[in-house]
mmCIF file of C-alpha atoms in Angstrom:
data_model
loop_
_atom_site.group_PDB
_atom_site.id
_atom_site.type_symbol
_atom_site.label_atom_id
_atom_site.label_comp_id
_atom_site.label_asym_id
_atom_site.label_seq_id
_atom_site.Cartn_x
_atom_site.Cartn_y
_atom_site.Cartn_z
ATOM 1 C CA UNK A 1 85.510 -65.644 13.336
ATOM 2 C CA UNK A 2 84.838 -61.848 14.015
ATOM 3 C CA UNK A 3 81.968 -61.896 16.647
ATOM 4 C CA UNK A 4 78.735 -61.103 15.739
ATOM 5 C CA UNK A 5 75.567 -59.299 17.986
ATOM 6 C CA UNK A 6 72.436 -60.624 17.148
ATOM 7 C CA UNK A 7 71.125 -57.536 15.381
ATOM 8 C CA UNK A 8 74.576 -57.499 13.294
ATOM 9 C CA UNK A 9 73.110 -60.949 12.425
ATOM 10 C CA UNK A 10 69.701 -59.404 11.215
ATOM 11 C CA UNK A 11 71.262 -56.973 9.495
ATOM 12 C CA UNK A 12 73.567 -59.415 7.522
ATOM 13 C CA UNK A 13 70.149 -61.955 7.410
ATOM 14 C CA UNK A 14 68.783 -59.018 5.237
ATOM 15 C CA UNK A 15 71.854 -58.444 3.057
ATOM 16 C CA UNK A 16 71.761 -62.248 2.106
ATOM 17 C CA UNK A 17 67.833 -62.332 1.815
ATOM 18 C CA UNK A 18 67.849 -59.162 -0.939
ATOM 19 C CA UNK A 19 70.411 -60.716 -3.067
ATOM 20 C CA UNK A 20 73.362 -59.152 -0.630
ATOM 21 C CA UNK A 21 72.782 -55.479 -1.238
ATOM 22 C CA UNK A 22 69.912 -53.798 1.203
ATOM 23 C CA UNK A 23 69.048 -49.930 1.109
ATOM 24 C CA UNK A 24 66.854 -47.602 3.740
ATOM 25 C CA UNK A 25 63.643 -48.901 2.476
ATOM 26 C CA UNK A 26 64.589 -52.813 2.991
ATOM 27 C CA UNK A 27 65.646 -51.563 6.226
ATOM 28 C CA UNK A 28 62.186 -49.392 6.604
ATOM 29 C CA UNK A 29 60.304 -52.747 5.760
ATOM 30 C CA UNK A 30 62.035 -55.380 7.955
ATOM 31 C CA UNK A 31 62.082 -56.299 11.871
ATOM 32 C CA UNK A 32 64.832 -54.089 12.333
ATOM 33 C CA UNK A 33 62.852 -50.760 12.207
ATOM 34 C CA UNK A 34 61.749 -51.550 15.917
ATOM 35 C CA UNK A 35 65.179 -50.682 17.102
ATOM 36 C CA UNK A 36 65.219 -47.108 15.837
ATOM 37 C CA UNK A 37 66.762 -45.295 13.543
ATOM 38 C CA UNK A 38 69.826 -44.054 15.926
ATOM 39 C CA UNK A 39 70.309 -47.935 17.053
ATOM 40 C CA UNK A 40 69.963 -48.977 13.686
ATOM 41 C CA UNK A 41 72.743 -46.414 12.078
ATOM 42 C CA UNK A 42 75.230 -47.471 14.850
ATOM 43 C CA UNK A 43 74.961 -50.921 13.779
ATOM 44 C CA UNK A 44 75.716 -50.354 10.069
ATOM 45 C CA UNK A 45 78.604 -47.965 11.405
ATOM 46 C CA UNK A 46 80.287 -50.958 13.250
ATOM 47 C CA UNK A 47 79.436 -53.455 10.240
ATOM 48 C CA UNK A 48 81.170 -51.567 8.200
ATOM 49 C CA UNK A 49 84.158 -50.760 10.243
ATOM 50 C CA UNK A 50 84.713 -54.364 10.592
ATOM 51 C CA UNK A 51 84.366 -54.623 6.880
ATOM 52 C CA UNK A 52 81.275 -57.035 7.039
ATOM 53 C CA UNK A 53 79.367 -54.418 4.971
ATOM 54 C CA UNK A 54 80.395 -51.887 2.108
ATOM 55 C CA UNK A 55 78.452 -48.577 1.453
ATOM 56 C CA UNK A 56 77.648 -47.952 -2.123
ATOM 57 C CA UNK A 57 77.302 -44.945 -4.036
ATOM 58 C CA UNK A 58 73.509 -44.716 -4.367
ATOM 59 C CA UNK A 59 73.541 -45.188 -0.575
ATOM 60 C CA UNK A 60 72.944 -48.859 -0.466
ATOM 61 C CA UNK A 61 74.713 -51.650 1.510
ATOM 62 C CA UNK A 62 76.417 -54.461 0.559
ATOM 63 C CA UNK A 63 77.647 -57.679 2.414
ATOM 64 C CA UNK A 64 81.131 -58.754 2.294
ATOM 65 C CA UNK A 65 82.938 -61.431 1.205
ATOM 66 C CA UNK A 66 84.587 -61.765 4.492
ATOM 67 C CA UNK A 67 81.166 -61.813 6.184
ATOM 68 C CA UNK A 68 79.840 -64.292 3.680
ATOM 69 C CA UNK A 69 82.326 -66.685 5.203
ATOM 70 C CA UNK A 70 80.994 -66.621 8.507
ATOM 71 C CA UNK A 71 77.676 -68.562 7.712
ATOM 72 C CA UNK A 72 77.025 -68.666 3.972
ATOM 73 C CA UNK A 73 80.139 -69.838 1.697
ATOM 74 C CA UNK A 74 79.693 -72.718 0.409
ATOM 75 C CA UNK A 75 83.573 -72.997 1.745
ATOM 76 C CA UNK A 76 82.420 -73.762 5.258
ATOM 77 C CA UNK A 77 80.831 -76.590 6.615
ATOM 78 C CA UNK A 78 77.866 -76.770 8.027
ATOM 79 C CA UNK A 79 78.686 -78.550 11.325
ATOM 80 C CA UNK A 80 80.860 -75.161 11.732
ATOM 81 C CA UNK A 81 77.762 -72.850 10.558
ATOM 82 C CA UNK A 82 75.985 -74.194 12.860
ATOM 83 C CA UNK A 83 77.852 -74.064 15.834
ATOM 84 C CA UNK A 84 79.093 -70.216 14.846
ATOM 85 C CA UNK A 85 75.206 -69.589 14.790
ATOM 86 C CA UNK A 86 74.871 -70.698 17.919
ATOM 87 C CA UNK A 87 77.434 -69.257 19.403
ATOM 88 C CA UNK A 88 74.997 -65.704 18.127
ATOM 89 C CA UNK A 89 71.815 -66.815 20.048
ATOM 90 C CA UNK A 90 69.843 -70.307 20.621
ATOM 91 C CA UNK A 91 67.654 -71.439 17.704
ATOM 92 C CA UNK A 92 64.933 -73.359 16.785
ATOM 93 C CA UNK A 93 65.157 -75.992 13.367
ATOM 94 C CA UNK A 94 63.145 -73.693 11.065
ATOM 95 C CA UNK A 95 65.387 -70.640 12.209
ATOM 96 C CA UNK A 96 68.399 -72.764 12.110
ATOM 97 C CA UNK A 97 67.324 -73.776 8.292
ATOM 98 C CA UNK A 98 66.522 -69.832 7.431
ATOM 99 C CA UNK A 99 69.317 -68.509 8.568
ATOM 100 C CA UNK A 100 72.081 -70.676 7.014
ATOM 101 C CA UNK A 101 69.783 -71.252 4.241
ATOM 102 C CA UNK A 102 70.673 -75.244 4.467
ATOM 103 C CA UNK A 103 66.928 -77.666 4.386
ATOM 104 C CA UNK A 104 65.537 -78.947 7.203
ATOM 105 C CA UNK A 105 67.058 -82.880 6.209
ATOM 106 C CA UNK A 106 70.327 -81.422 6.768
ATOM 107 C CA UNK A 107 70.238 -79.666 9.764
ATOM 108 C CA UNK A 108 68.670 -82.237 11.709
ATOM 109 C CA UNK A 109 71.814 -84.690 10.434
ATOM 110 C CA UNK A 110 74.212 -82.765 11.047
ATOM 111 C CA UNK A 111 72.311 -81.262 14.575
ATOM 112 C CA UNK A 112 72.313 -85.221 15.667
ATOM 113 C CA UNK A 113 75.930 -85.279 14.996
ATOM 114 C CA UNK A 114 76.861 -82.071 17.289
ATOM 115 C CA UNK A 115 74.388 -83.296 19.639
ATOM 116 C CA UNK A 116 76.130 -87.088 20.340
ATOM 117 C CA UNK A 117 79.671 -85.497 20.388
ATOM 118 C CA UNK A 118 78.007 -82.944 23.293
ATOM 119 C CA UNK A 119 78.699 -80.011 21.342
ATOM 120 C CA UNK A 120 74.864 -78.863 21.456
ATOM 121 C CA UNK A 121 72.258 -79.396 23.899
ATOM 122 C CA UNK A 122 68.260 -79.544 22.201
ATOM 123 C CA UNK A 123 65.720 -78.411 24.925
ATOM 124 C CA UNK A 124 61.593 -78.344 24.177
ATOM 125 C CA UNK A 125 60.163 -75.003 25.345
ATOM 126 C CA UNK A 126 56.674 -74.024 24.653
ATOM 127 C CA UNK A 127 55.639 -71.387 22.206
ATOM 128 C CA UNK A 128 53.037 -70.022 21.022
ATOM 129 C CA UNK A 129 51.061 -72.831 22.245
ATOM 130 C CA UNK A 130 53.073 -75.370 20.437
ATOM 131 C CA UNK A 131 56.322 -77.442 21.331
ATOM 132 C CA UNK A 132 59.891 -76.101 19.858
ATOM 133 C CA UNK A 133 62.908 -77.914 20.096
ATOM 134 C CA UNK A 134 65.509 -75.288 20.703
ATOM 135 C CA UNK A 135 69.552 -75.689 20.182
ATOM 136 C CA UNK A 136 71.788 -74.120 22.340
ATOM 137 C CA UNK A 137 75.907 -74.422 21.917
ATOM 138 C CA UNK A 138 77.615 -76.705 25.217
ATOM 139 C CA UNK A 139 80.865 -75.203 26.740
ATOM 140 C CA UNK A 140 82.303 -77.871 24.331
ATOM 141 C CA UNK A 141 81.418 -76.568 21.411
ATOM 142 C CA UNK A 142 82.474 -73.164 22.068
ATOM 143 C CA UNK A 143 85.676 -74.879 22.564
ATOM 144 C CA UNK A 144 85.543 -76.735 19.515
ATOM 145 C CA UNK A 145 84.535 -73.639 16.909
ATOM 146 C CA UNK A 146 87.390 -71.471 18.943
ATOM 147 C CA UNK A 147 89.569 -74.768 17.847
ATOM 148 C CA UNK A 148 88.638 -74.466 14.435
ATOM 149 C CA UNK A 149 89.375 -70.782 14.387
ATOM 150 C CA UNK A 150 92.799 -71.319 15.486
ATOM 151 C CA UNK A 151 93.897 -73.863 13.342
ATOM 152 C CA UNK A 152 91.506 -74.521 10.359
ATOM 153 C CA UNK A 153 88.524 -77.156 10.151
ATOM 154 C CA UNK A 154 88.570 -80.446 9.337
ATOM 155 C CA UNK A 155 85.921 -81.383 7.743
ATOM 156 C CA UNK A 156 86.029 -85.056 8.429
ATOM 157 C CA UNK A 157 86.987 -85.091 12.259
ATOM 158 C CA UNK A 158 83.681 -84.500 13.684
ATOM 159 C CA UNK A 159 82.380 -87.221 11.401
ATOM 160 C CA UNK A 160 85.163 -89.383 11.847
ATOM 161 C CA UNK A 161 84.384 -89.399 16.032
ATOM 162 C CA UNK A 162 80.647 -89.907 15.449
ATOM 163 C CA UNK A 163 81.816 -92.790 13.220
ATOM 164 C CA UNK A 164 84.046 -94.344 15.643
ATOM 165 C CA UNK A 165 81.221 -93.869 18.346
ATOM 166 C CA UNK A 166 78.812 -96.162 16.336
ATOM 167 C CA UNK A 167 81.332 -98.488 16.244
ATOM 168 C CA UNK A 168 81.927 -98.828 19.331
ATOM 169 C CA UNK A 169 78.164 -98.728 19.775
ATOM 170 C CA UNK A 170 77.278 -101.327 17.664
ATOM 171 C CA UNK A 171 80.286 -103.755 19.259
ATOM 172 C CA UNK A 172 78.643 -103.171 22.677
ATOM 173 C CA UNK A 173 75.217 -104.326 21.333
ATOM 174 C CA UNK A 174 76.948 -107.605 19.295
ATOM 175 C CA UNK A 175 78.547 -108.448 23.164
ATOM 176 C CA UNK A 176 75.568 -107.929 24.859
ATOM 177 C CA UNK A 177 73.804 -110.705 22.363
ATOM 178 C CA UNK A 178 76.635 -112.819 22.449
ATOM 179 C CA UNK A 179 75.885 -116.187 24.560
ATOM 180 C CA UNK A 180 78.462 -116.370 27.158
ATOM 181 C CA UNK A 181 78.848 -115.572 30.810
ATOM 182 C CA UNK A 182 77.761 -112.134 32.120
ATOM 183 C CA UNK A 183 81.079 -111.718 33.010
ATOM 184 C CA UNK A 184 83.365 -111.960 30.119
ATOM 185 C CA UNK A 185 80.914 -109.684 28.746
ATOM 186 C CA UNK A 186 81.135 -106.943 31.400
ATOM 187 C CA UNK A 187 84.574 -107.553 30.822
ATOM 188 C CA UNK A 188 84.896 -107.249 27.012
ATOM 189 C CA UNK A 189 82.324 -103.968 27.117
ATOM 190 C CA UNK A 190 84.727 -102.204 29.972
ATOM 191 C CA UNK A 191 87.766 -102.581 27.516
ATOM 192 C CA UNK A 192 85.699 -100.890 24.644
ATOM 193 C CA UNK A 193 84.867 -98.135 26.979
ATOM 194 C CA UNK A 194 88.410 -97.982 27.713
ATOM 195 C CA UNK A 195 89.212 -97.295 24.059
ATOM 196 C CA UNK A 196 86.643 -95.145 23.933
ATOM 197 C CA UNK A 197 87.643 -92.826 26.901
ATOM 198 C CA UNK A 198 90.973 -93.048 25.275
ATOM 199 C CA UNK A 199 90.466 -91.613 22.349
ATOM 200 C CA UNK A 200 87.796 -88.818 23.750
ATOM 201 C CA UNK A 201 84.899 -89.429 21.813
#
């Protein structure tokens, strides 16, 4: 993936919210007018050169195929959305769920997912009075969306860990109700951390 600023993101967040083609006055009537009108044109100037936008000929902008497949093909999963949003700026649920236009159900499933395999960390900070959970990307999930850039996504490996995980999981908590000596099962759940540690999940 071609890396994105956050205020390419706005820009492209606009495209997608008018129906992918935005002119001056969407522009005029958005957050974006706060950065100026010099800031503003240097942004669509670098969009474009890196093909994420197209100028029309009334003047307009459109968004790109090839920028549609950083966050909103249906193509892509949205395990990788997520993380590539991340990788953009920190983000709340509700932004999360705006952004990638995905519902809240989702994100949270697929959020609890990243968050067990360490790929996200979710921190509560206060605003505007209230309590947000906010998602930030770990070192390991930059490594993991750089991974997928490389050599494709696979769709089921992330799920395929978490699965394994809960196996494991669930095997720990059968042992632990088991009625036999303390011992044999410290000694049972040390080998199923052993598998566990060997296979990296």
């Amino acid at each position: 993936m071609k890396k994105l600023g956050t205020i390419d993101l706005e820009i492209l967040e606009l495209a997608i919210k008018e129906n992918g083609t935005f002119n001056e006055n969407n522009l005029e009537n958005s957050e974006l007018k706060r950065l100026g009108v010099g800031k503003i044109l240097d942004s669509l100037a670098s969009l474009k050169d890196r093909k994420f936008i197209s100028l029309n000929m009334d003047g307009s902008f459109s968004i790109t195929d090839i920028a549609r497949e950083i966050l909103w093909s249906n193509s892509i999963p949205t395990w990788v959305k997520i993380l590539r949003l991340l990788q953009i700026k920190s983000c709340g649920m509700e932004q999360i769920c705006d952004t990638i236009k995905i519902v809240k159900k989702e994100a949270e499933e697929e959020l609890e997912k990243l968050r067990k395999n360490q790929f996200v960390l979710m921190s509560p900070q206060r605003q505007d009075g209230k309590i947000i959970k906010i998602y930030e990307i770990l070192p390991e999930g930059i490594d993991k969306i750089d991974k997928t850039e490389e050599g494709g996504f696979n769709t089921e490996e992330t799920k395929t860990g978490i699965d394994i995980t809960n196996i494991l999981d669930n095997i720990v908590k059968d042992v632990n109700n088991l009625q036999i000596e303390k011992s044999e099962k410290l000694n049972i759940i040390e080998k199923l951390f052993e598998i566990k540690n060997k296979l990296k999940i």
